[in-house]
Coordinates of C-alpha atoms and ligand atoms in Angstrom, one line a residue:
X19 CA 0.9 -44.9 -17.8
X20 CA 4.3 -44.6 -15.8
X21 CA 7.2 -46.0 -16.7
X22 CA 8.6 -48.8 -15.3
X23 CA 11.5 -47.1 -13.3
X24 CA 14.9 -48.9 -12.6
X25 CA 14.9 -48.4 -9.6
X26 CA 11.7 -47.1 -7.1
X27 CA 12.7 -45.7 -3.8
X28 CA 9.8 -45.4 -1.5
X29 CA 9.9 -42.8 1.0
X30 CA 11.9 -39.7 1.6
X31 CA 13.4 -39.7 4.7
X32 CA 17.7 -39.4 5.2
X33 CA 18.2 -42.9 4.0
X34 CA 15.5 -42.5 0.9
X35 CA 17.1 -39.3 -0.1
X36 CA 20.9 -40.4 0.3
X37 CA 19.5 -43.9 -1.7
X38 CA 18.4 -41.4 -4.8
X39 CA 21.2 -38.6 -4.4
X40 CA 24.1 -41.8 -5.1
X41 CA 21.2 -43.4 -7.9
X42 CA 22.0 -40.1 -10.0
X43 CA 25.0 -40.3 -10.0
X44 CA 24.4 -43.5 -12.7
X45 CA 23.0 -43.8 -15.6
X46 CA 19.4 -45.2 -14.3
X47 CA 16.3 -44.2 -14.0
X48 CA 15.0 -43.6 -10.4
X49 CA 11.3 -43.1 -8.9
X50 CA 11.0 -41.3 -5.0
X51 CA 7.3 -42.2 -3.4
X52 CA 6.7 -40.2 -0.6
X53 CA 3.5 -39.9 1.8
X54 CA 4.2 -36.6 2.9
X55 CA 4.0 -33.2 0.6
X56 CA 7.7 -32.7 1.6
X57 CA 11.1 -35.0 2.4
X58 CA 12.7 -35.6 5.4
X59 CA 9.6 -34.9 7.6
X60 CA 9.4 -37.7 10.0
X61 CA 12.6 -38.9 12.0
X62 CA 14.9 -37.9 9.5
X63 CA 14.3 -34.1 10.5
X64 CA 13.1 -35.1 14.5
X65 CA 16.0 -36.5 16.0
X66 CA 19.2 -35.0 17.7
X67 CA 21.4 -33.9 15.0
X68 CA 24.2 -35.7 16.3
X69 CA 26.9 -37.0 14.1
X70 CA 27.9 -39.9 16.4
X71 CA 31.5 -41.0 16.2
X72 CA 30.7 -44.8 16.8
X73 CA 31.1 -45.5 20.7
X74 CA 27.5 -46.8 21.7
X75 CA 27.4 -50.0 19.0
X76 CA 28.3 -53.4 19.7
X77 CA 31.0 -53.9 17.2
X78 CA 30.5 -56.3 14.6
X79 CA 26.8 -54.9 14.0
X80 CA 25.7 -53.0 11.2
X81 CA 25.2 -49.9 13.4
X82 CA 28.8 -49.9 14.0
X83 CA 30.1 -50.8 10.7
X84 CA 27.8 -48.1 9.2
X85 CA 28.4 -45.1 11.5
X86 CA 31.9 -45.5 11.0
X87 CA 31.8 -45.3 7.3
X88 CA 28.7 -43.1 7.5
X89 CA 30.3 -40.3 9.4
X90 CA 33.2 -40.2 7.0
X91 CA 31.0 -39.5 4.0
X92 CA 29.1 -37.8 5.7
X93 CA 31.5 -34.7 6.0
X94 CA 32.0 -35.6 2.5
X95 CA 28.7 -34.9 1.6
X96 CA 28.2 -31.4 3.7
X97 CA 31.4 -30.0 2.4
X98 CA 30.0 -31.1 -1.3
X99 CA 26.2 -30.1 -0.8
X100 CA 27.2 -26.9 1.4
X101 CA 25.2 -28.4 4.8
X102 CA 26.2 -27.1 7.7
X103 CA 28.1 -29.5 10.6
X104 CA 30.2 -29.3 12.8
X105 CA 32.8 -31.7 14.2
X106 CA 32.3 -29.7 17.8
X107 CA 32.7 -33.0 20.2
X108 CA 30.9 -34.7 22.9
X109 CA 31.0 -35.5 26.3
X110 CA 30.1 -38.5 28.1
X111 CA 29.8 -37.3 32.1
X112 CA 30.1 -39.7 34.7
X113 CA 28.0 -38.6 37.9
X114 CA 29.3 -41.8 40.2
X115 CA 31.9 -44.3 40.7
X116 CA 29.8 -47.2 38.4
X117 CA 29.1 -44.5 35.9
X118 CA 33.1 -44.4 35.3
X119 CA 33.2 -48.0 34.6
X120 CA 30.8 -47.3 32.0
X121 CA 32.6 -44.5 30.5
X122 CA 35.5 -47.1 29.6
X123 CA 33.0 -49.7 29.0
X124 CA 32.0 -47.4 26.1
X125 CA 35.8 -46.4 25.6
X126 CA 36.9 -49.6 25.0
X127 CA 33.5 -50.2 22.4
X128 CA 34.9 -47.4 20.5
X129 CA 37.8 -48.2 20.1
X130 CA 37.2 -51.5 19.2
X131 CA 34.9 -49.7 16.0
X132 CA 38.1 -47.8 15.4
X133 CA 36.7 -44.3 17.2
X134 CA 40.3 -42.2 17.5
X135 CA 41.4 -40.1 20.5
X136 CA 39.0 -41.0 22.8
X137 CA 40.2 -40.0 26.6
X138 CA 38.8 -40.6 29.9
X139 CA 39.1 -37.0 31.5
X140 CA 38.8 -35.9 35.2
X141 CA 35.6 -34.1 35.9
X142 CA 37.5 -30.7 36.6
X143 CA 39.0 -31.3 32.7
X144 CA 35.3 -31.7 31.7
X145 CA 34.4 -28.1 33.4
X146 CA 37.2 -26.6 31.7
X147 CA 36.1 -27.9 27.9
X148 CA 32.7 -27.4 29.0
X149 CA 31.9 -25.0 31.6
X150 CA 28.5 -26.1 33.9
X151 CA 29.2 -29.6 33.9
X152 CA 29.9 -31.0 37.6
X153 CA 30.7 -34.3 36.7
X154 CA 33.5 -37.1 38.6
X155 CA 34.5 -37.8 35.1
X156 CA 34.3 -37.8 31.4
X157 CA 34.5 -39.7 28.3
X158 CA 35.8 -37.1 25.6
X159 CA 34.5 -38.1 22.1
X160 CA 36.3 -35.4 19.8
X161 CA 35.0 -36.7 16.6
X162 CA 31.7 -36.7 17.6
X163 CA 29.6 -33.6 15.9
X164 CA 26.5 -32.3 14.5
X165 CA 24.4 -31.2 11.3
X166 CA 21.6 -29.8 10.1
X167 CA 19.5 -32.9 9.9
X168 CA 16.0 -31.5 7.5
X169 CA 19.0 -29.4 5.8
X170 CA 20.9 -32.4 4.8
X171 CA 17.8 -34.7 3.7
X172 CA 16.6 -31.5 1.7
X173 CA 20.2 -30.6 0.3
X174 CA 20.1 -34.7 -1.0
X175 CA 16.8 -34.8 -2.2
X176 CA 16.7 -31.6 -4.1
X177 CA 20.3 -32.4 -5.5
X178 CA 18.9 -36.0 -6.8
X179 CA 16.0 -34.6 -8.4
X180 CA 17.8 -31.6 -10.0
X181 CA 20.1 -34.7 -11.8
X182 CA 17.2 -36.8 -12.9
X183 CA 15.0 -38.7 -9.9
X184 CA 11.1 -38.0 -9.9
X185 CA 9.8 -37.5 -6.8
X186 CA 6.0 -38.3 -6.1
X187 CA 5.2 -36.3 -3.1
X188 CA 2.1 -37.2 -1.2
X189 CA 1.5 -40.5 -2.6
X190 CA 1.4 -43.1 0.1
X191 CA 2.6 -46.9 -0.8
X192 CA -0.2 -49.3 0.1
X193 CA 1.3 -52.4 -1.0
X194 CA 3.8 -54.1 -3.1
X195 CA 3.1 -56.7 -5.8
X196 CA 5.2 -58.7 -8.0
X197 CA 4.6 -58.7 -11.9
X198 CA 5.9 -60.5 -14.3
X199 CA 9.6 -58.8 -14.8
X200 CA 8.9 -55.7 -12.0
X201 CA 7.3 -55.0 -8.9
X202 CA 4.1 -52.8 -8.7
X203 CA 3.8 -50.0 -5.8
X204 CA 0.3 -49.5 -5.5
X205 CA -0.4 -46.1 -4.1
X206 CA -3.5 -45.1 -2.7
X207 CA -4.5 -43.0 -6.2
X208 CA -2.4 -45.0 -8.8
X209 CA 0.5 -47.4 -9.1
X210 CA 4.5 -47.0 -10.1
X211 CA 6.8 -49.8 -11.0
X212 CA 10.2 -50.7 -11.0
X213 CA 12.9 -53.1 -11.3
X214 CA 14.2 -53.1 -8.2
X215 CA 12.5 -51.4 -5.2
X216 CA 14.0 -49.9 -2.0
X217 CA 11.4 -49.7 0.8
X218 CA 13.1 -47.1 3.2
X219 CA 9.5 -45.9 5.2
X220 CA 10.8 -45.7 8.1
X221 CA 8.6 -46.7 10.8
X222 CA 5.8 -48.1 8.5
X223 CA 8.7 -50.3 6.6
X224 CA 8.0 -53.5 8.6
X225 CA 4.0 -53.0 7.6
X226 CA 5.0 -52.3 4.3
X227 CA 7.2 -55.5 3.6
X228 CA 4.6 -57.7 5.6
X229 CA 2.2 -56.9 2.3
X230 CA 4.5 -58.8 0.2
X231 CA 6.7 -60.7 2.5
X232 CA 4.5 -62.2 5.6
X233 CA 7.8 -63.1 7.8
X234 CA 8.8 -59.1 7.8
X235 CA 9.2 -58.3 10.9
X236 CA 7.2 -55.3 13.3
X237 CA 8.5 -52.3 14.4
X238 CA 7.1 -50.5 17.7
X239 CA 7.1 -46.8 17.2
X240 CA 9.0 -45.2 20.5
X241 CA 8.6 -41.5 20.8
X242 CA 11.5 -39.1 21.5
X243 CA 10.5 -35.6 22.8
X244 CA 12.6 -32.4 22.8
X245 CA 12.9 -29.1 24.0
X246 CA 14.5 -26.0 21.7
X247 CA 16.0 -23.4 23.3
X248 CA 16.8 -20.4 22.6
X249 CA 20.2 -19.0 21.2
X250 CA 21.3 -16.9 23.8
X251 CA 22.1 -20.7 25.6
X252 CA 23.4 -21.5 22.3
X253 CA 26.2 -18.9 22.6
X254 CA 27.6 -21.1 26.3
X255 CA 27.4 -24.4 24.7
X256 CA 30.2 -25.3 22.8
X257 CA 29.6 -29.1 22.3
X258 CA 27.0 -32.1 23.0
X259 CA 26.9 -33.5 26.6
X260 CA 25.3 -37.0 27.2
X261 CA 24.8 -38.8 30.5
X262 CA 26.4 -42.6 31.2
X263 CA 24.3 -45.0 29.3
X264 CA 21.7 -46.1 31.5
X265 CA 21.6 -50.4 31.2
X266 CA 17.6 -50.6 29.9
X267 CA 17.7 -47.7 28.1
X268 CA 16.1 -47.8 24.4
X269 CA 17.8 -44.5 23.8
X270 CA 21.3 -43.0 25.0
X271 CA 19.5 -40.6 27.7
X272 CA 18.4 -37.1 27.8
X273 CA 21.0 -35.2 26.6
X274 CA 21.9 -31.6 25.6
X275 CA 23.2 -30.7 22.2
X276 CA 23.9 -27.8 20.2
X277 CA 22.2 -27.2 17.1
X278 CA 23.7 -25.6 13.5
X279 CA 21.3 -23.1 13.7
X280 CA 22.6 -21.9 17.0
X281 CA 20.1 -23.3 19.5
X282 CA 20.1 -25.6 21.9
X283 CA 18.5 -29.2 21.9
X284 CA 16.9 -31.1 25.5
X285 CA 16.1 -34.8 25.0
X286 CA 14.9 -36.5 24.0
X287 CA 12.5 -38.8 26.2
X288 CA 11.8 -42.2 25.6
X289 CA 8.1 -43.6 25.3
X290 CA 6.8 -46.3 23.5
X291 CA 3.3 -45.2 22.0
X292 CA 0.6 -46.8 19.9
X293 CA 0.7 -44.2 17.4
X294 CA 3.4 -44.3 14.8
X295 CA 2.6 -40.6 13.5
X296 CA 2.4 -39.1 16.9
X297 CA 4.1 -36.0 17.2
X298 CA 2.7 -34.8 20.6
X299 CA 4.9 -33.1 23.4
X300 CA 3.4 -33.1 26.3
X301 CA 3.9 -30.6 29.5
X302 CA 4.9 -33.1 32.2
X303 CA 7.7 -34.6 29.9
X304 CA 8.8 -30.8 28.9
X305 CA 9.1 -30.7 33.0
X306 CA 11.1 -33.9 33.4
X307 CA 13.5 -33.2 30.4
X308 CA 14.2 -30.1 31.8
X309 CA 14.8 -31.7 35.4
X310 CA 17.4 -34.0 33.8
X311 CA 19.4 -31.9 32.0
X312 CA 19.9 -29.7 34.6
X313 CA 21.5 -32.2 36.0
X314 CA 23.9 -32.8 33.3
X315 CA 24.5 -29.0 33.0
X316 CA 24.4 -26.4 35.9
X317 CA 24.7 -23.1 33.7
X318 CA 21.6 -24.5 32.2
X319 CA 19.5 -20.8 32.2
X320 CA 15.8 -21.1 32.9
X321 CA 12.6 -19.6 30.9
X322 CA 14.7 -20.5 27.5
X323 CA 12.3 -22.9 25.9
X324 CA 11.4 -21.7 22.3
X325 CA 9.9 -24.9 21.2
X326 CA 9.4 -28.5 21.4
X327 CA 8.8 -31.7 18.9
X328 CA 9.3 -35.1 18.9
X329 CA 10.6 -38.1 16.6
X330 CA 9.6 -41.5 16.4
X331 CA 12.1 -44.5 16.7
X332 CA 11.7 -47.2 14.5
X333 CA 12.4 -50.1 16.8
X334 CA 12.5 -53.7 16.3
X335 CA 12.5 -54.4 20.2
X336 CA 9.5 -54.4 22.0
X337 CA 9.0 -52.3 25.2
X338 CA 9.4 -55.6 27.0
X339 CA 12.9 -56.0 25.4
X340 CA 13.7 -52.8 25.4
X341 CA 17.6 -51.6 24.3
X342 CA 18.7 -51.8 20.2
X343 CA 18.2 -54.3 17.8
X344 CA 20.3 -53.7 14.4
X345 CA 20.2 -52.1 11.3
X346 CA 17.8 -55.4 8.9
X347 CA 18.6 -55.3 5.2
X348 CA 16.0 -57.5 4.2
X349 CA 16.4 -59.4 0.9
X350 CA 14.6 -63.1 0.5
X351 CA 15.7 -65.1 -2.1
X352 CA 12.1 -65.0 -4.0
X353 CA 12.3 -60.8 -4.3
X354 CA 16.0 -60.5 -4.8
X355 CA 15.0 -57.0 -6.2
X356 CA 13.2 -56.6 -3.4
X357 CA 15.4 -54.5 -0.5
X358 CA 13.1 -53.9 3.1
X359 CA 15.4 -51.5 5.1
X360 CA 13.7 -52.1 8.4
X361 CA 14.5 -50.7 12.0
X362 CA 17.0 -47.4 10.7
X363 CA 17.2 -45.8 14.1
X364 CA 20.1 -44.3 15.9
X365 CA 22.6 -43.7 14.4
X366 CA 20.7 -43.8 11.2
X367 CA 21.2 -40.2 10.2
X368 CA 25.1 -40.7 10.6
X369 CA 24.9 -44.2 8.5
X370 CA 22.5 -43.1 6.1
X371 CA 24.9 -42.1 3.1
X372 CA 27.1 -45.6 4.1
X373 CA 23.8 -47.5 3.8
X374 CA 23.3 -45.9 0.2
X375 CA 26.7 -46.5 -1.1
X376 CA 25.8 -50.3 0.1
X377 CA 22.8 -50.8 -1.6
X378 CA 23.4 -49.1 -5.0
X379 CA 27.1 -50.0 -5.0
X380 CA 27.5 -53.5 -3.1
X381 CA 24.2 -55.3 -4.1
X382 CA 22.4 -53.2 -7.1
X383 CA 25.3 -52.5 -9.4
X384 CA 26.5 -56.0 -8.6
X385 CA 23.8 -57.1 -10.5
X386 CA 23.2 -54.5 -13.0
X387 CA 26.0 -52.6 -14.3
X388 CA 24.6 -48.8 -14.9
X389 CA 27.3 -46.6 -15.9
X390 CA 28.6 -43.9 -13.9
X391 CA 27.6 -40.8 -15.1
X392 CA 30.7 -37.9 -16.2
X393 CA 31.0 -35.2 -14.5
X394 CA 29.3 -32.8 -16.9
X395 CA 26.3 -35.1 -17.1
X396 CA 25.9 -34.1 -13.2
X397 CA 24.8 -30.7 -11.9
X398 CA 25.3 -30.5 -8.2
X399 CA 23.0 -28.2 -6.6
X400 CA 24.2 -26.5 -3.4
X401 CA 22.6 -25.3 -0.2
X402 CA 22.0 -21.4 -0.3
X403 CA 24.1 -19.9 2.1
X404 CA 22.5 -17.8 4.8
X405 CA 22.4 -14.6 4.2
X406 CA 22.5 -13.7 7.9
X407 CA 25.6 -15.3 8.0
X408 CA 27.9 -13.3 5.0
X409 CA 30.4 -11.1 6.4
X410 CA 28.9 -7.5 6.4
X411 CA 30.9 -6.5 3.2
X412 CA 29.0 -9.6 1.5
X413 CA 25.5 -8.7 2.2
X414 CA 26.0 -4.8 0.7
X415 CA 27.2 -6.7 -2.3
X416 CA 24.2 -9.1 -2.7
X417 CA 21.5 -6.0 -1.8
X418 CA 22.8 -4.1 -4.9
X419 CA 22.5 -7.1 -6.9
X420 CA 19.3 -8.7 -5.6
X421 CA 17.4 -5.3 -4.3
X422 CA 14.9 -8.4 -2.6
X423 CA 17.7 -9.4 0.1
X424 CA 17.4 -5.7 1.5
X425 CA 14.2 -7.1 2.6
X426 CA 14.2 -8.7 6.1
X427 CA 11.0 -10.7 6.1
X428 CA 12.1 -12.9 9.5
X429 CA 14.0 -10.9 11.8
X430 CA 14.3 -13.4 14.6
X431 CA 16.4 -15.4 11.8
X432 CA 17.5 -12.9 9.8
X433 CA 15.6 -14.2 6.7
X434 CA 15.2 -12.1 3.4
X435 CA 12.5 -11.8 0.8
X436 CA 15.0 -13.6 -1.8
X437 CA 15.4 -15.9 0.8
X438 CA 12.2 -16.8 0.7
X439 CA 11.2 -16.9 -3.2
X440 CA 14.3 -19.2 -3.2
X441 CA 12.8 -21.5 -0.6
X442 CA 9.6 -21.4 -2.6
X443 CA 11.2 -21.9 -6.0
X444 CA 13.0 -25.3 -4.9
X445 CA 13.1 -27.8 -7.3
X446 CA 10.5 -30.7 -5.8
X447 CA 7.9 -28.3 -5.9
X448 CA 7.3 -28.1 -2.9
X449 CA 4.7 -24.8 -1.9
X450 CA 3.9 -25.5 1.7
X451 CA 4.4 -23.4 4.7
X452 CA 6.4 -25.6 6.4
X453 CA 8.7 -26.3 2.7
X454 CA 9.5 -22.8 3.1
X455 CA 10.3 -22.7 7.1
X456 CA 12.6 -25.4 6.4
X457 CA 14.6 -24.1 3.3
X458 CA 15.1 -20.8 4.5
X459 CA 14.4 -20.9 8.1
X460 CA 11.9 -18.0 8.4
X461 CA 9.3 -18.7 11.1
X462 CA 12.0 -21.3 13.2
X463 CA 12.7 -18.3 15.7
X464 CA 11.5 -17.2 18.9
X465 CA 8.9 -15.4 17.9
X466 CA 7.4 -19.1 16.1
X467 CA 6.5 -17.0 13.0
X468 CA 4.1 -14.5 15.1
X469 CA 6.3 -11.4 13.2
X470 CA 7.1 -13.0 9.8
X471 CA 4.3 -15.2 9.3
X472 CA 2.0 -12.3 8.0
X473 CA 4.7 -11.1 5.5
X474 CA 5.3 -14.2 4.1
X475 CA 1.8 -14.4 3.2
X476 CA 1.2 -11.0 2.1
X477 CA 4.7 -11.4 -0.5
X478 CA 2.5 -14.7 -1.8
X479 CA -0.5 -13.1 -2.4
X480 CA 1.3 -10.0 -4.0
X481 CA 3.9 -12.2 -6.0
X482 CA 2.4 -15.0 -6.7
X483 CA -1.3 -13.5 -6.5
X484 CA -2.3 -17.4 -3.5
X485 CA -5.7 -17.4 -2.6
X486 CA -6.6 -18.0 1.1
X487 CA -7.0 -21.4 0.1
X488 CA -3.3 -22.3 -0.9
X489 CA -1.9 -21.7 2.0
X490 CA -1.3 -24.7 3.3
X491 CA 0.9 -26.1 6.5
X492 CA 2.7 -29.4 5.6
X493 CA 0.1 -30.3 3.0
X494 CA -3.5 -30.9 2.0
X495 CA -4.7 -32.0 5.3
X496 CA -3.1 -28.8 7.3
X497 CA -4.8 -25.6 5.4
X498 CA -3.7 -22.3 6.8
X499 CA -6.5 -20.4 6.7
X500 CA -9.4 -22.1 5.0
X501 CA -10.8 -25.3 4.9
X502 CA -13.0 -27.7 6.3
X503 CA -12.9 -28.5 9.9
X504 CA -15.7 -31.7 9.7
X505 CA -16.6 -34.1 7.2
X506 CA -20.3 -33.7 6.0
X507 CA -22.6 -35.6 7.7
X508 CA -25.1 -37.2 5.1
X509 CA -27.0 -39.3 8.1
Ligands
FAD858 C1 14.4 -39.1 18.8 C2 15.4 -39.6 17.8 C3 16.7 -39.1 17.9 C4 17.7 -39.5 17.0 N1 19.0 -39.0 17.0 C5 19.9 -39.3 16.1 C6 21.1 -38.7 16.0 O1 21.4 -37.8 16.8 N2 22.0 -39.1 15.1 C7 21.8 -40.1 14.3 O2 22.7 -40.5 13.5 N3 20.5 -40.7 14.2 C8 19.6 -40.3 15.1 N4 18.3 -40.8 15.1 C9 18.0 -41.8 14.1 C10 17.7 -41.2 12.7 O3 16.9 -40.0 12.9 C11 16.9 -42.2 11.9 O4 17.7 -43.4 11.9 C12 16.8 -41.8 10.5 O5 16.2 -40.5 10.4 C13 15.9 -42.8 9.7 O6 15.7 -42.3 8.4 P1 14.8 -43.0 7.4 O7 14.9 -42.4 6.1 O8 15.0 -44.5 7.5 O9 13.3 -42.8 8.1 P2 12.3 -41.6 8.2 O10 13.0 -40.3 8.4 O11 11.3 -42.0 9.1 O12 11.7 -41.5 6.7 C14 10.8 -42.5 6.2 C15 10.0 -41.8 5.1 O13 9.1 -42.7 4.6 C16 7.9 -42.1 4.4 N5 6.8 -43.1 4.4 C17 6.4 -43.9 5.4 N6 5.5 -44.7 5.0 C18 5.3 -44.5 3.6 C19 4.5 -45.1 2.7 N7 3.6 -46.1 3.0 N8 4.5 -44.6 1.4 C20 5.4 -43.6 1.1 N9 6.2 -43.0 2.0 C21 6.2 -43.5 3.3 C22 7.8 -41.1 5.6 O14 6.8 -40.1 5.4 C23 9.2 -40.6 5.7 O15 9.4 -39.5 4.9 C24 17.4 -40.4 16.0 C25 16.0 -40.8 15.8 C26 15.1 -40.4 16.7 C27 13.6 -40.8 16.5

């Protein structure tokens, strides 16, 4: 049997991960349940990237409060972890007269959150920062920026299991039960308990609470699509432009952002769906998203489109609400141990180390004083650098030492052969296709893995001797190249 944890986090997305990465930093003991055979595969890695600077939230609300701290530790956390953002700016373009009272609508919101140097700039100012944009006006946010958003939740995840958490990957919660002195997460193959238990799933973290908490409140999954594109666009984008908030939107409108990897981002859209695993893109959105952006940005080039996915918001508002609710840190006085973290949307990934420190610092260790661990009881585990991106000098020093990163395996990404051992080798144990696209970027390029796909495989079969049916795309229930396509019929 399992022991009874201190503290059981269940699921891995930014929030889960930043939760366990500040846990092990104590002396406690600390479970991960996840559904999926990786971390940070649902919102966490299918949203914008955008560290938001705090303008769009009423203030007062959680979502204000914890962007603003969130952003600052953020940074903190990339410069200590090795992730890559960048505080590159955004701007807010106004296409009409009411479009300009927006922009100091918003102006005024942020600076009432405490958002610095925020200026209202004339549209000719914009074109100058920004070339392509033929706006009246803009709001400038300079403190706006972005990150790597599956690098970060990995970089946390993998950093709080090198110092002690246990992840269970691909082990869905079911239900929650209270025993006598913990609570029981019953899984769909087994059970784990723990004092106190975090449920951070996301969009299934309403469901969740309702098995132990009736009054827990629903969430409506609301799809967001995007559009990649490819770098060469990424080379004339030098920071994220949004359009004015439109009044009913449940999103902050199609916008166009630039990615750490280089690329660019369209979207996304804004649907709500039945499905709260959808991950569908569909052509006539592509079309629209396209449509709008172009409107936003004139230098936008055409037949640039590398790829496409979408994110699902977790939203307390129905579609016949519509707009943002806030952040719900649920806690009833029977489960005190208890925490529901329901309705984490935007700007989740920016709060999402705030909302740690809160949990552990402000309400756990309130309660229960674990002892921070010394410095030599912690090994912080970094983000591998990118080859691609060592000065010249650099990489002739690393091919002598490592003969394997002489070996371009990806050559839309510049990914080597140690590249991708390392991404294999991570420390959750993660062995999936899609572990190793995400670690070390192979397969993410224009070419969608068509060149490097083949020689990943053939360097697993060599080096690690994988049968057909290992390979595997994001787990069990995605083989690569065997498996079974139908259940048996026994009628
Ligand atoms: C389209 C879109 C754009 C966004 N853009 C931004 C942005 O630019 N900036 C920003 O700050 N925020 C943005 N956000 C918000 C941000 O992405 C989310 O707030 C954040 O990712 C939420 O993280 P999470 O860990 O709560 O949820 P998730 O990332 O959804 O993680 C939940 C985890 O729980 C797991 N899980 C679910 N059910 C179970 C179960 N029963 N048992 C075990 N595990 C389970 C899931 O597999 C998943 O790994 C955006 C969101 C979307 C959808």
């Amino acid at each position: 049997m399992k022991p009874t944890f201190d503290v059981v986090i269940i699921g891995a997305g930014v929030v889960g991960s930043a939760l366990a990465r500040h846990l092990t930093r104590f002396a406690c003991s600390v479970a991960v349940v996840e559904k999926e055979s990786d971390v940070g595969m649902a919102a966490s890695a299918r949203n914008s990237g955008v560290i938001h600077a705090g303008i769009n939230y009423k203030p007062g609300t959680l979502r204000a409060r914890f962007c603003m701290e969130g952003r600052r530790l953020l940074t903190q956390l990339c410069e200590e972890l090795n992730v890559p953002y960048s505080i590159c700016g955004k701007l807010v373009v106004a296409m009409c007269e009411e479009e300009v009272s927006e922009l100091e609508r918003l102006k005024a919101q942020g600076e009432a959150n405490g958002v610095p140097d925020l200026r209202i700039i004339s549209g000719v100012e914009a074109a100058k920062l920004q070339p392509g944009i033929e706006a009246i006006a803009a709001l400038h946010v300079p403190t706006s920026g972005i990150v790597s958003p599956y690098a970060l939740t990995l970089a946390m995840a993998e950093d709080s299991a090198v110092n002690g958490a246990n992840f269970y990957l691909a082990t869905e919660a079911v239900g929650i039960e209270h025993q006598h002195n913990c609570y029981a997460i019953h899984t769909k193959s087994d059970t784990v308990r723990g004092r106190w238990i975090i449920n951070c799933a996301g969009i299934h973290s309403g469901r969740l609470a309702q098995s132990i908490d009736s009054e827990a409140p629903d969430l409506y999954p609301c799809v967001g699509e995007y559009l990649l594109l490819d770098k060469q666009v990424g080379e004339k984008l030098s920071m994220s432009i949004y359009p004015a908030p439109q009044a009913d939107g449940a999103g902050l409108g199609v916008h166009i952002t630039p990615t750490m990897d280089g690329n660019v981002l369209l979207g996304p859209s804004n649907e709500y769906v039945s499905d709260p695993e959808t991950r569908c893109c569909t052509g006539s959105t592509a079309n629209r998203l396209l449509e709008e952006a172009k409107t936003l940005w004139s230098d936008l080039p055409p037949q640039v489109v590398i790829g496409a996915y979408a994110g699902v918001r977790s939203k307390q508002t129905s579609p016949e609400v519509g707009g943002f609710g806030d952040f719900l840190f649920r806690r009833t006085p029977n489960h005190p141990q208890l925490i529901h973290l329901i309705g984490i949307e935007s700007p989740g990934l920016t709060a999402a180390p705030a909302i740690a420190r809160h949990i552990v610092d402000e309400i756990i260790r309130n309660e229960e004083p674990f002892k921070p661990k010394t410095a030599e009881e912690i090994s912080l585990r970094r983000w591998p650098l990118r080859f691609d991106e060592l000065p010249e000098k650099e990489k002739e020093r690393l091919v002598r030492e490592i003969p394997d990163h002489g070996d371009i395996v990806c050559r839309c990404e510049g990914v080597t052969k140690h590249e991708i051992l390392q991404a294999l080798n991570n420390p959750l144990g993660v062995r999936t296709l899609a572990g190793i696209k995400y670690r070390s970027r192979a397969m993410m390029g224009r070419c969608n893995g068509g060149y490097c796909l083949p020689r990943i495989v053939d360097i697993l079969q060599q080096e690690y001797g994988w049968e057909p049916t290992a390979f595997q795309l994001r787990g069990p229930t995605s083989p690569m190249f065997v498996g079974r396509l139908l259940e048996e019929d026994h009628g």
